[in-house]
PDB file of C-alpha atoms and ligand atoms in Angstrom:
ATOM      1  CA  MET A   1       8.029  10.740  10.895  1.00 92.00           C
ATOM      2  CA  ASP A   2      10.896   9.121   9.070  1.00 93.00           C
ATOM      3  CA  ILE A   3      10.902  10.168   6.149  1.00 96.00           C
ATOM      4  CA  ILE A   4      13.886   8.513   3.898  1.00 96.00           C
ATOM      5  CA  VAL A   5      15.526  10.085   0.357  1.00 97.00           C
ATOM      6  CA  LYS A   6      16.806   7.096  -1.496  1.00 97.00           C
ATOM      7  CA  ASN A   7      18.960   7.990  -4.916  1.00 96.00           C
ATOM      8  CA  ASP A   8      16.305   5.659  -6.490  1.00 97.00           C
ATOM      9  CA  TYR A   9      13.034   3.001  -7.285  1.00 98.00           C
ATOM     10  CA  GLU A  10      15.622   0.220  -6.527  1.00 98.00           C
ATOM     11  CA  GLU A  11      17.005   1.944  -3.490  1.00 98.00           C
ATOM     12  CA  LEU A  12      13.591   2.766  -2.269  1.00 98.00           C
ATOM     13  CA  SER A  13      12.530  -0.763  -2.731  1.00 98.00           C
ATOM     14  CA  LYS A  14      15.045  -2.804  -0.999  1.00 98.00           C
ATOM     15  CA  TYR A  15      15.102  -0.318   1.205  1.00 97.00           C
ATOM     16  CA  THR A  16      11.109  -0.997   1.954  1.00 98.00           C
ATOM     17  CA  ALA A  17      10.905  -4.401   1.508  1.00 98.00           C
ATOM     18  CA  GLY A  18      14.014  -4.212   4.686  1.00 97.00           C
ATOM     19  CA  ILE A  19      11.799  -2.351   7.266  1.00 97.00           C
ATOM     20  CA  ILE A  20       8.897  -5.210   6.207  1.00 98.00           C
ATOM     21  CA  ALA A  21      10.832  -8.015   6.343  1.00 98.00           C
ATOM     22  CA  ARG A  22      12.258  -6.922  10.162  1.00 97.00           C
ATOM     23  CA  THR A  23       8.868  -7.466  11.249  1.00 97.00           C
ATOM     24  CA  VAL A  24       7.973 -10.770   9.686  1.00 98.00           C
ATOM     25  CA  ARG A  25      11.664 -11.578  11.195  1.00 98.00           C
ATOM     26  CA  SER A  26      10.909  -9.923  14.615  1.00 97.00           C
ATOM     27  CA  LYS A  27       7.096 -10.745  14.990  1.00 98.00           C
ATOM     28  CA  PRO A  28       6.320 -14.539  12.323  1.00 98.00           C
ATOM     29  CA  ASP A  29       3.116 -14.088  12.833  1.00 98.00           C
ATOM     30  CA  CYS A  30       2.829 -10.274  12.158  1.00 98.00           C
ATOM     31  CA  VAL A  31      -0.152  -8.873  10.198  1.00 98.00           C
ATOM     32  CA  LEU A  32       0.695  -7.313   7.032  1.00 98.00           C
ATOM     33  CA  GLY A  33      -1.730  -4.426   5.499  1.00 98.00           C
ATOM     34  CA  LEU A  34      -1.051  -3.951   1.711  1.00 98.00           C
ATOM     35  CA  ALA A  35      -1.136  -1.729  -0.773  1.00 98.00           C
ATOM     36  CA  THR A  36      -1.440  -1.911  -4.905  1.00 96.00           C
ATOM     37  CA  GLY A  37      -0.468  -0.362  -7.710  1.00 93.00           C
ATOM     38  CA  SER A  38       3.251   0.038  -9.755  1.00 93.00           C
ATOM     39  CA  THR A  39       5.092   1.793  -6.913  1.00 97.00           C
ATOM     40  CA  PRO A  40       4.785  -1.616  -4.391  1.00 98.00           C
ATOM     41  CA  ILE A  41       6.048  -4.365  -7.651  1.00 98.00           C
ATOM     42  CA  GLY A  42       9.728  -3.286  -5.810  1.00 98.00           C
ATOM     43  CA  THR A  43       9.361  -3.873  -3.391  1.00 98.00           C
ATOM     44  CA  TYR A  44       7.342  -7.176  -3.964  1.00 98.00           C
ATOM     45  CA  LYS A  45       9.973  -8.171  -6.406  1.00 98.00           C
ATOM     46  CA  GLU A  46      12.787  -8.249  -3.382  1.00 98.00           C
ATOM     47  CA  LEU A  47      10.804  -9.456  -0.127  1.00 98.00           C
ATOM     48  CA  ILE A  48      10.086 -12.355  -3.073  1.00 98.00           C
ATOM     49  CA  ARG A  49      14.235 -12.190  -3.016  1.00 98.00           C
ATOM     50  CA  LEU A  50      14.325 -12.063   0.409  1.00 98.00           C
ATOM     51  CA  HIS A  51      11.868 -14.948   0.455  1.00 98.00           C
ATOM     52  CA  LYS A  52      14.115 -17.665  -1.913  1.00 98.00           C
ATOM     53  CA  GLU A  53      17.664 -16.180  -1.465  1.00 97.00           C
ATOM     54  CA  GLY A  54      17.479 -15.242   2.179  1.00 93.00           C
ATOM     55  CA  GLY A  55      14.750 -18.417   3.745  1.00 95.00           C
ATOM     56  CA  LEU A  56      11.768 -15.241   4.767  1.00 98.00           C
ATOM     57  CA  ASP A  57       9.195 -17.029   5.765  1.00 98.00           C
ATOM     58  CA  PHE A  58       6.169 -16.253   5.542  1.00 98.00           C
ATOM     59  CA  SER A  59       3.924 -19.385   6.799  1.00 98.00           C
ATOM     60  CA  GLN A  60       1.984 -17.427  10.028  1.00 98.00           C
ATOM     61  CA  VAL A  61       2.415 -13.974   8.522  1.00 98.00           C
ATOM     62  CA  ARG A  62      -1.414 -12.594   7.705  1.00 98.00           C
ATOM     63  CA  THR A  63      -2.560  -9.689   5.421  1.00 98.00           C
ATOM     64  CA  PHE A  64      -4.939  -7.454   4.406  1.00 98.00           C
ATOM     65  CA  ASN A  65      -5.167  -6.121   1.368  1.00 98.00           C
ATOM     66  CA  LEU A  66      -6.024  -2.834   1.327  1.00 98.00           C
ATOM     67  CA  ASP A  67      -8.765  -2.012  -1.722  1.00 97.00           C
ATOM     68  CA  GLU A  68     -10.740  -3.647  -4.251  1.00 95.00           C
ATOM     69  CA  TYR A  69     -12.951  -2.165  -7.756  1.00 92.00           C
ATOM     70  CA  TYR A  70     -16.384  -3.162  -7.211  1.00 92.00           C
ATOM     71  CA  GLY A  71     -17.734  -5.191 -10.049  1.00 83.00           C
ATOM     72  CA  VAL A  72     -13.646  -7.577 -10.122  1.00 75.00           C
ATOM     73  CA  GLY A  73     -12.686 -10.195  -8.485  1.00 66.00           C
ATOM     74  CA  ILE A  74     -11.570 -13.235  -8.819  1.00 63.00           C
ATOM     75  CA  ASP A  75     -11.927 -17.911  -8.026  1.00 60.00           C
ATOM     76  CA  LEU A  76      -8.437 -17.809  -4.765  1.00 57.00           C
ATOM     77  CA  GLU A  77      -8.128 -21.404  -6.487  1.00 56.00           C
ATOM     78  CA  LYS A  78      -7.612 -20.173 -10.387  1.00 55.00           C
ATOM     79  CA  PRO A  79      -5.831 -16.472  -9.788  1.00 50.00           C
ATOM     80  CA  TYR A  80      -4.695 -16.506 -13.039  1.00 48.00           C
ATOM     81  CA  GLU A  81      -7.455 -17.298 -14.971  1.00 47.00           C
ATOM     82  CA  ALA A  82      -8.344 -13.994 -13.753  1.00 50.00           C
ATOM     83  CA  ASP A  83      -8.901  -9.913 -14.269  1.00 66.00           C
ATOM     84  CA  GLN A  84      -7.510  -6.729 -13.268  1.00 78.00           C
ATOM     85  CA  SER A  85      -8.166  -6.519 -10.274  1.00 87.00           C
ATOM     86  CA  TYR A  86      -5.788  -5.957  -7.044  1.00 91.00           C
ATOM     87  CA  ALA A  87      -6.327  -9.522  -5.878  1.00 91.00           C
ATOM     88  CA  ARG A  88      -4.780 -11.262  -9.283  1.00 88.00           C
ATOM     89  CA  PHE A  89      -2.356  -8.586  -9.863  1.00 91.00           C
ATOM     90  CA  MET A  90      -2.030  -9.093  -5.784  1.00 95.00           C
ATOM     91  CA  TYR A  91      -0.869 -13.246  -6.541  1.00 93.00           C
ATOM     92  CA  GLU A  92       0.986 -12.564  -9.595  1.00 92.00           C
ATOM     93  CA  GLU A  93       3.301  -9.462  -7.710  1.00 96.00           C
ATOM     94  CA  LEU A  94       3.680 -11.739  -5.029  1.00 98.00           C
ATOM     95  CA  PHE A  95       1.854 -14.377  -3.040  1.00 97.00           C
ATOM     96  CA  ARG A  96       2.339 -16.967  -5.269  1.00 94.00           C
ATOM     97  CA  HIS A  97       6.055 -16.439  -5.173  1.00 98.00           C
ATOM     98  CA  ILE A  98       5.876 -16.618  -1.183  1.00 98.00           C
ATOM     99  CA  ASN A  99       4.741 -19.644   1.100  1.00 98.00           C
ATOM    100  CA  ILE A 100       2.217 -17.527   2.390  1.00 98.00           C
ATOM    101  CA  ARG A 101      -0.995 -19.421   3.689  1.00 97.00           C
ATOM    102  CA  GLN A 102      -4.376 -18.830   1.689  1.00 95.00           C
ATOM    103  CA  GLU A 103      -6.422 -18.260   4.665  1.00 96.00           C
ATOM    104  CA  ASN A 104      -3.858 -15.582   5.831  1.00 98.00           C
ATOM    105  CA  ILE A 105      -4.856 -13.879   3.022  1.00 97.00           C
ATOM    106  CA  HIS A 106      -7.528 -10.826   3.728  1.00 97.00           C
ATOM    107  CA  ILE A 107      -8.467  -8.640   0.262  1.00 96.00           C
ATOM    108  CA  PRO A 108     -11.529  -6.870   0.062  1.00 96.00           C
ATOM    109  CA  ASP A 109     -13.808  -8.864  -2.502  1.00 93.00           C
ATOM    110  CA  GLY A 110     -15.029  -7.170  -5.547  1.00 91.00           C
ATOM    111  CA  LEU A 111     -17.760  -9.152  -6.170  1.00 90.00           C
ATOM    112  CA  THR A 112     -19.781  -9.576  -3.317  1.00 92.00           C
ATOM    113  CA  PRO A 113     -24.012  -8.873  -3.599  1.00 92.00           C
ATOM    114  CA  SER A 114     -23.805  -6.495  -0.089  1.00 95.00           C
ATOM    115  CA  PRO A 115     -20.688  -4.236   0.053  1.00 96.00           C
ATOM    116  CA  GLU A 116     -22.286  -3.519   3.482  1.00 97.00           C
ATOM    117  CA  GLU A 117     -22.168  -6.334   5.318  1.00 97.00           C
ATOM    118  CA  PHE A 118     -18.743  -6.954   3.926  1.00 97.00           C
ATOM    119  CA  CYS A 119     -16.961  -4.343   5.162  1.00 98.00           C
ATOM    120  CA  ALA A 120     -18.257  -4.578   8.393  1.00 98.00           C
ATOM    121  CA  TRP A 121     -16.863  -8.295   8.262  1.00 98.00           C
ATOM    122  CA  TYR A 122     -13.628  -6.600   6.735  1.00 98.00           C
ATOM    123  CA  GLU A 123     -13.644  -3.940   9.762  1.00 98.00           C
ATOM    124  CA  GLN A 124     -14.890  -7.400  12.284  1.00 98.00           C
ATOM    125  CA  GLU A 125     -11.065  -9.644  10.718  1.00 98.00           C
ATOM    126  CA  ILE A 126      -8.815  -6.998  11.006  1.00 98.00           C
ATOM    127  CA  ARG A 127     -10.193  -6.675  14.589  1.00 98.00           C
ATOM    128  CA  ASN A 128     -10.339 -10.664  15.610  1.00 98.00           C
ATOM    129  CA  CYS A 129      -5.981 -10.743  14.165  1.00 98.00           C
ATOM    130  CA  GLY A 130      -4.446  -7.915  16.570  1.00 98.00           C
ATOM    131  CA  GLY A 131      -5.216  -5.254  14.175  1.00 98.00           C
ATOM    132  CA  ILE A 132      -2.308  -4.412  11.265  1.00 98.00           C
ATOM    133  CA  ASP A 133       1.085  -4.081  12.861  1.00 98.00           C
ATOM    134  CA  LEU A 134       2.564  -2.519   9.348  1.00 98.00           C
ATOM    135  CA  GLN A 135       1.228  -1.098   7.001  1.00 98.00           C
ATOM    136  CA  LEU A 136       2.378   0.020   3.290  1.00 98.00           C
ATOM    137  CA  LEU A 137       1.312   2.610   1.219  1.00 98.00           C
ATOM    138  CA  GLY A 138       1.138   4.536  -1.911  1.00 98.00           C
ATOM    139  CA  ILE A 139      -0.578   8.624  -2.845  1.00 98.00           C
ATOM    140  CA  GLY A 140      -2.476   8.341  -5.534  1.00 94.00           C
ATOM    141  CA  GLY A 141      -2.404  10.762  -8.579  1.00 92.00           C
ATOM    142  CA  ASP A 142      -4.764  12.708  -5.936  1.00 93.00           C
ATOM    143  CA  GLY A 143      -3.063  12.699  -2.478  1.00 96.00           C
ATOM    144  CA  HIS A 144      -4.803  10.257  -1.404  1.00 96.00           C
ATOM    145  CA  TRP A 145      -4.238   6.259   0.114  1.00 98.00           C
ATOM    146  CA  ALA A 146      -6.293   3.751  -1.311  1.00 97.00           C
ATOM    147  CA  PHE A 147      -8.930   4.988  -3.059  1.00 97.00           C
ATOM    148  CA  ASN A 148      -9.998   7.251   0.053  1.00 97.00           C
ATOM    149  CA  GLU A 149     -11.129  10.100  -2.859  1.00 96.00           C
ATOM    150  CA  PRO A 150     -10.521  13.430  -2.380  1.00 96.00           C
ATOM    151  CA  GLY A 151     -14.269  14.595   0.722  1.00 96.00           C
ATOM    152  CA  SER A 152     -13.626  11.497   1.948  1.00 97.00           C
ATOM    153  CA  SER A 153     -13.942  11.502   6.090  1.00 97.00           C
ATOM    154  CA  LEU A 154     -10.349  11.127   7.316  1.00 97.00           C
ATOM    155  CA  GLY A 155     -12.448   9.476  10.656  1.00 97.00           C
ATOM    156  CA  SER A 156     -13.475   6.831   6.983  1.00 98.00           C
ATOM    157  CA  ARG A 157     -13.881   3.185   7.617  1.00 98.00           C
ATOM    158  CA  THR A 158     -14.040  -0.322   4.987  1.00 98.00           C
ATOM    159  CA  ARG A 159     -16.233   1.279   2.656  1.00 98.00           C
ATOM    160  CA  LEU A 160     -17.901   1.795  -0.992  1.00 97.00           C
ATOM    161  CA  GLN A 161     -16.442   4.452  -2.708  1.00 96.00           C
ATOM    162  CA  ALA A 162     -17.323   6.480  -5.983  1.00 95.00           C
ATOM    163  CA  LEU A 163     -13.978   6.546  -7.955  1.00 93.00           C
ATOM    164  CA  THR A 164     -12.790  10.136  -9.795  1.00 92.00           C
ATOM    165  CA  GLN A 165     -12.204  11.328 -13.167  1.00 90.00           C
ATOM    166  CA  GLN A 166      -7.980  11.047 -11.985  1.00 88.00           C
ATOM    167  CA  THR A 167      -8.183   7.836 -10.011  1.00 88.00           C
ATOM    168  CA  LEU A 168      -9.930   6.544 -13.628  1.00 90.00           C
ATOM    169  CA  ASP A 169      -7.691   8.364 -16.180  1.00 89.00           C
ATOM    170  CA  ASP A 170      -4.210   7.051 -13.828  1.00 85.00           C
ATOM    171  CA  ASN A 171      -5.832   3.256 -13.570  1.00 82.00           C
ATOM    172  CA  TYR A 172      -6.086   3.535 -16.760  1.00 85.00           C
ATOM    173  CA  GLU A 173      -2.409   4.045 -17.481  1.00 84.00           C
ATOM    174  CA  SER A 174      -1.913   1.781 -15.197  1.00 77.00           C
ATOM    175  CA  PHE A 175      -3.207  -1.802 -15.530  1.00 76.00           C
ATOM    176  CA  TYR A 176      -6.535  -1.100 -18.237  1.00 80.00           C
ATOM    177  CA  LYS A 177      -4.911   0.571 -21.103  1.00 83.00           C
ATOM    178  CA  LYS A 178      -1.954  -2.296 -21.319  1.00 79.00           C
ATOM    179  CA  ALA A 179      -4.987  -4.977 -20.727  1.00 77.00           C
ATOM    180  CA  GLY A 180      -6.723  -4.162 -23.976  1.00 81.00           C
ATOM    181  CA  ILE A 181     -10.228  -3.008 -21.517  1.00 80.00           C
ATOM    182  CA  ASP A 182     -12.224  -0.120 -22.316  1.00 82.00           C
ATOM    183  CA  ARG A 183     -11.975   3.084 -20.369  1.00 82.00           C
ATOM    184  CA  ALA A 184     -15.911   3.206 -20.622  1.00 82.00           C
ATOM    185  CA  ASP A 185     -15.927  -0.571 -19.192  1.00 81.00           C
ATOM    186  CA  MET A 186     -13.516  -0.237 -15.886  1.00 84.00           C
ATOM    187  CA  PRO A 187     -15.225   0.223 -12.502  1.00 88.00           C
ATOM    188  CA  HIS A 188     -16.130   3.023 -11.268  1.00 91.00           C
ATOM    189  CA  PHE A 189     -16.677   2.216  -7.262  1.00 94.00           C
ATOM    190  CA  ALA A 190     -13.885   0.392  -5.397  1.00 96.00           C
ATOM    191  CA  ILE A 191     -14.321  -0.952  -1.630  1.00 97.00           C
ATOM    192  CA  THR A 192     -11.022   0.450   0.722  1.00 98.00           C
ATOM    193  CA  MET A 193     -10.711   0.028   3.969  1.00 98.00           C
ATOM    194  CA  GLY A 194     -11.805   4.210   5.293  1.00 98.00           C
ATOM    195  CA  ILE A 195      -7.911   6.670   6.447  1.00 98.00           C
ATOM    196  CA  GLY A 196      -9.515   6.049   9.933  1.00 98.00           C
ATOM    197  CA  THR A 197      -8.935   1.868   9.771  1.00 98.00           C
ATOM    198  CA  ILE A 198      -5.763   3.014   8.229  1.00 98.00           C
ATOM    199  CA  LEU A 199      -4.773   5.582  11.024  1.00 98.00           C
ATOM    200  CA  GLU A 200      -5.555   2.079  13.823  1.00 97.00           C
ATOM    201  CA  ALA A 201      -2.539   1.058  12.380  1.00 98.00           C
ATOM    202  CA  ARG A 202       0.346   0.488  14.411  1.00 97.00           C
ATOM    203  CA  ASN A 203       3.171   1.498  11.874  1.00 97.00           C
ATOM    204  CA  ILE A 204       3.065   2.856   8.382  1.00 97.00           C
ATOM    205  CA  ILE A 205       5.586   3.207   4.564  1.00 98.00           C
ATOM    206  CA  MET A 206       4.011   5.628   2.682  1.00 98.00           C
ATOM    207  CA  ILE A 207       6.540   5.410  -0.194  1.00 98.00           C
ATOM    208  CA  ALA A 208       5.873   7.271  -3.977  1.00 98.00           C
ATOM    209  CA  ASN A 209       8.307   7.694  -6.137  1.00 97.00           C
ATOM    210  CA  GLY A 210       8.663  10.085  -9.681  1.00 98.00           C
ATOM    211  CA  VAL A 211       8.140  13.383 -10.007  1.00 98.00           C
ATOM    212  CA  ARG A 212       4.694  13.140 -10.919  1.00 96.00           C
ATOM    213  CA  LYS A 213       3.846  12.970  -7.056  1.00 98.00           C
ATOM    214  CA  ALA A 214       6.162  15.052  -6.248  1.00 98.00           C
ATOM    215  CA  ASP A 215       2.893  18.051  -5.183  1.00 98.00           C
ATOM    216  CA  VAL A 216       0.547  15.690  -3.538  1.00 98.00           C
ATOM    217  CA  VAL A 217       3.805  14.251  -1.106  1.00 98.00           C
ATOM    218  CA  ALA A 218       5.033  17.597   0.031  1.00 98.00           C
ATOM    219  CA  LYS A 219       1.275  17.986   0.709  1.00 98.00           C
ATOM    220  CA  SER A 220       0.330  15.391   2.163  1.00 98.00           C
ATOM    221  CA  ILE A 221       3.544  15.806   4.807  1.00 97.00           C
ATOM    222  CA  GLU A 222       3.821  19.751   4.566  1.00 98.00           C
ATOM    223  CA  GLY A 223       0.510  20.571   3.995  1.00 97.00           C
ATOM    224  CA  PRO A 224      -2.563  21.541   5.781  1.00 98.00           C
ATOM    225  CA  VAL A 225      -4.200  17.964   7.260  1.00 98.00           C
ATOM    226  CA  THR A 226      -7.287  17.705   4.825  1.00 98.00           C
ATOM    227  CA  SER A 227     -10.497  15.516   3.292  1.00 98.00           C
ATOM    228  CA  GLN A 228      -9.101  16.699   0.010  1.00 97.00           C
ATOM    229  CA  ILE A 229      -5.278  15.611   0.405  1.00 98.00           C
ATOM    230  CA  THR A 230      -6.638  11.622   2.105  1.00 98.00           C
ATOM    231  CA  ALA A 231      -2.609  10.912   2.074  1.00 98.00           C
ATOM    232  CA  SER A 232      -2.423  13.754   4.819  1.00 98.00           C
ATOM    233  CA  ALA A 233      -3.626  11.992   7.306  1.00 98.00           C
ATOM    234  CA  ILE A 234      -0.500  11.212   7.920  1.00 98.00           C
ATOM    235  CA  GLN A 235       0.188  13.546   9.486  1.00 97.00           C
ATOM    236  CA  LEU A 236      -2.419  12.547  12.311  1.00 96.00           C
ATOM    237  CA  HIS A 237      -0.458   8.994  12.997  1.00 94.00           C
ATOM    238  CA  SER A 238       0.673   7.566  16.328  1.00 89.00           C
ATOM    239  CA  GLY A 239       2.675   5.355  15.525  1.00 87.00           C
ATOM    240  CA  GLY A 240       5.787   4.825  13.264  1.00 91.00           C
ATOM    241  CA  ILE A 241       5.596   6.527  10.213  1.00 95.00           C
ATOM    242  CA  THR A 242       8.144   6.132   7.690  1.00 96.00           C
ATOM    243  CA  VAL A 243       7.781   7.415   4.042  1.00 98.00           C
ATOM    244  CA  VAL A 244      10.273   5.968   1.967  1.00 98.00           C
ATOM    245  CA  LEU A 245      10.605   9.069  -1.296  1.00 98.00           C
ATOM    246  CA  ASP A 246      12.520   8.801  -4.235  1.00 98.00           C
ATOM    247  CA  ARG A 247      14.975  12.225  -5.398  1.00 97.00           C
ATOM    248  CA  GLY A 248      12.196  12.750  -7.613  1.00 98.00           C
ATOM    249  CA  ALA A 249       8.793  12.627  -4.904  1.00 98.00           C
ATOM    250  CA  ALA A 250      11.470  14.186  -2.575  1.00 98.00           C
ATOM    251  CA  SER A 251      11.859  17.314  -5.348  1.00 98.00           C
ATOM    252  CA  LYS A 252       8.944  19.616  -3.535  1.00 98.00           C
ATOM    253  CA  LEU A 253       9.187  19.117  -0.360  1.00 98.00           C
ATOM    254  CA  LYS A 254      10.714  22.672   2.102  1.00 97.00           C
ATOM    255  CA  GLY A 255      12.810  20.968   4.102  1.00 96.00           C
ATOM    256  CA  LEU A 256      14.496  18.540   2.528  1.00 96.00           C
ATOM    257  CA  GLU A 257      17.606  18.967   2.759  1.00 95.00           C
ATOM    258  CA  HIS A 258      16.386  19.019   6.800  1.00 95.00           C
ATOM    259  CA  TYR A 259      15.142  15.428   6.543  1.00 94.00           C
ATOM    260  CA  ILE A 260      18.732  14.488   4.647  1.00 93.00           C
ATOM    261  CA  TYR A 261      20.343  15.734   7.789  1.00 93.00           C
ATOM    262  CA  VAL A 262      17.796  13.666  10.242  1.00 92.00           C
ATOM    263  CA  GLU A 263      18.614  11.224   8.231  1.00 91.00           C
ATOM    264  CA  LYS A 264      21.539  11.826   8.705  1.00 91.00           C
ATOM    265  CA  ILE A 265      22.588  12.183  12.481  1.00 92.00           C
ATOM    266  CA  LYS A 266      20.186   9.024  13.237  1.00 90.00           C
ATOM    267  CA  ARG A 267      22.316   6.449  11.595  1.00 88.00           C
ATOM    268  CA  GLN A 268      25.268   8.529  12.931  1.00 90.00           C
ATOM    269  CA  PHE A 269      24.429   8.305  16.134  1.00 89.00           C
ATOM    270  CA  GLY A 270      22.595   4.407  15.581  1.00 85.00           C
ATOM    271  CA  PHE A 271      18.607   4.884  15.240  1.00 81.00           C
ATOM    272  CA  GLU A 272      17.674   3.796  12.101  1.00 68.00           C
ATOM    273  CA  PRO A 273      18.782  -0.048  11.096  1.00 58.00           C
ATOM    274  CA  ALA A 274      21.578  -0.459   8.840  1.00 51.00           C
ATOM    275  CA  ASP A 275      20.044  -1.617   4.849  1.00 48.00           C
TER     276      ASP A 275
HETATM  277  C1  GLP B   1      -4.297   3.352  -6.961  1.00 73.63           C
HETATM  278  C2  GLP B   1      -4.399   1.635  -5.420  1.00 73.63           C
HETATM  279  C3  GLP B   1      -4.110   3.454  -4.316  1.00 73.63           C
HETATM  280  C4  GLP B   1      -1.828   3.377  -5.206  1.00 73.63           C
HETATM  281  C5  GLP B   1      -2.535   4.243  -5.707  1.00 73.63           C
HETATM  282  C6  GLP B   1      -0.767   4.565  -6.647  1.00 73.63           C
HETATM  283  O1  GLP B   1      -5.313   4.173  -6.917  1.00 73.63           O
HETATM  284  N1  GLP B   1      -5.739   2.499  -4.798  1.00 73.63           N
HETATM  285  O2  GLP B   1      -3.378   2.249  -3.334  1.00 73.63           O
HETATM  286  O3  GLP B   1      -1.325   4.077  -3.091  1.00 73.63           O
HETATM  287  O4  GLP B   1      -2.851   4.115  -7.329  1.00 73.63           O
HETATM  288  O5  GLP B   1      -0.544   4.033  -7.817  1.00 73.63           O
HETATM  289  P1  GLP B   1       0.449   3.970  -8.079  1.00 73.63           P
HETATM  290  O6  GLP B   1       1.754   3.596  -7.294  1.00 73.63           O
HETATM  291  O7  GLP B   1       0.386   3.173  -9.865  1.00 73.63           O
HETATM  292  O8  GLP B   1       1.282   5.670  -9.316  1.00 73.63           O
END
């Protein structure tokens, strides 16, 4: 596991976008797993800049989003008229600014009448595309990946999941309040990739910023592997794992000094790609 500690959110975002950009350049038809939340917004901004100023080409890239609220969704032909769906978020923060093809975008359908069938199809579609090359992940305030709330099996697959009070509170503060939506009217369920699904991605980048994430970051990386902090499944992944943190999010790591040392020495010996 590479643990990279950046000075601030801007550096974290540039570094993360750099990893994604290298994947796209080395495999133009790569499959990216994408995340929502406030944390990846800076990464998406930087990817847009790399596309506009550096010609980063998304024309063959396929994407799968981690999750979507259940009961909301958008008409993909008119993404800007929609509600608080994660689909709308993705179009606004990334997709409409880059040259990705509509048919290559996959986001769980929050309006599906049969979630079970849809989830099985989503899993199959990931397999049909050859699996996810690089999965971007944030971490929720209760230590979740995607919407795998505490108690989710670490082998879980894409499914419908009830949201915890803490997640409802966090998401209300980040998104729904601004939109003037009443807390009681927020969706209480979501369709989410499972932990087992996520662990099949060949490479994983987890990002977190701010001291409010320090506790769950430390628990996920250094605590016991537990379904109570589903991001602790990171310790079970067998592929490439990069955790990119700002100083605040890294502040409760017991091994912080060691991780900073390892990053430095790897760079010295040329193991780490230059920013
Ligand atoms: C939601 C999403 C997660 C995300 C989390 C953190 O719960 N389902 O995928 O990691 O929010 O969001 P933020 O980056 O805003 O802290």
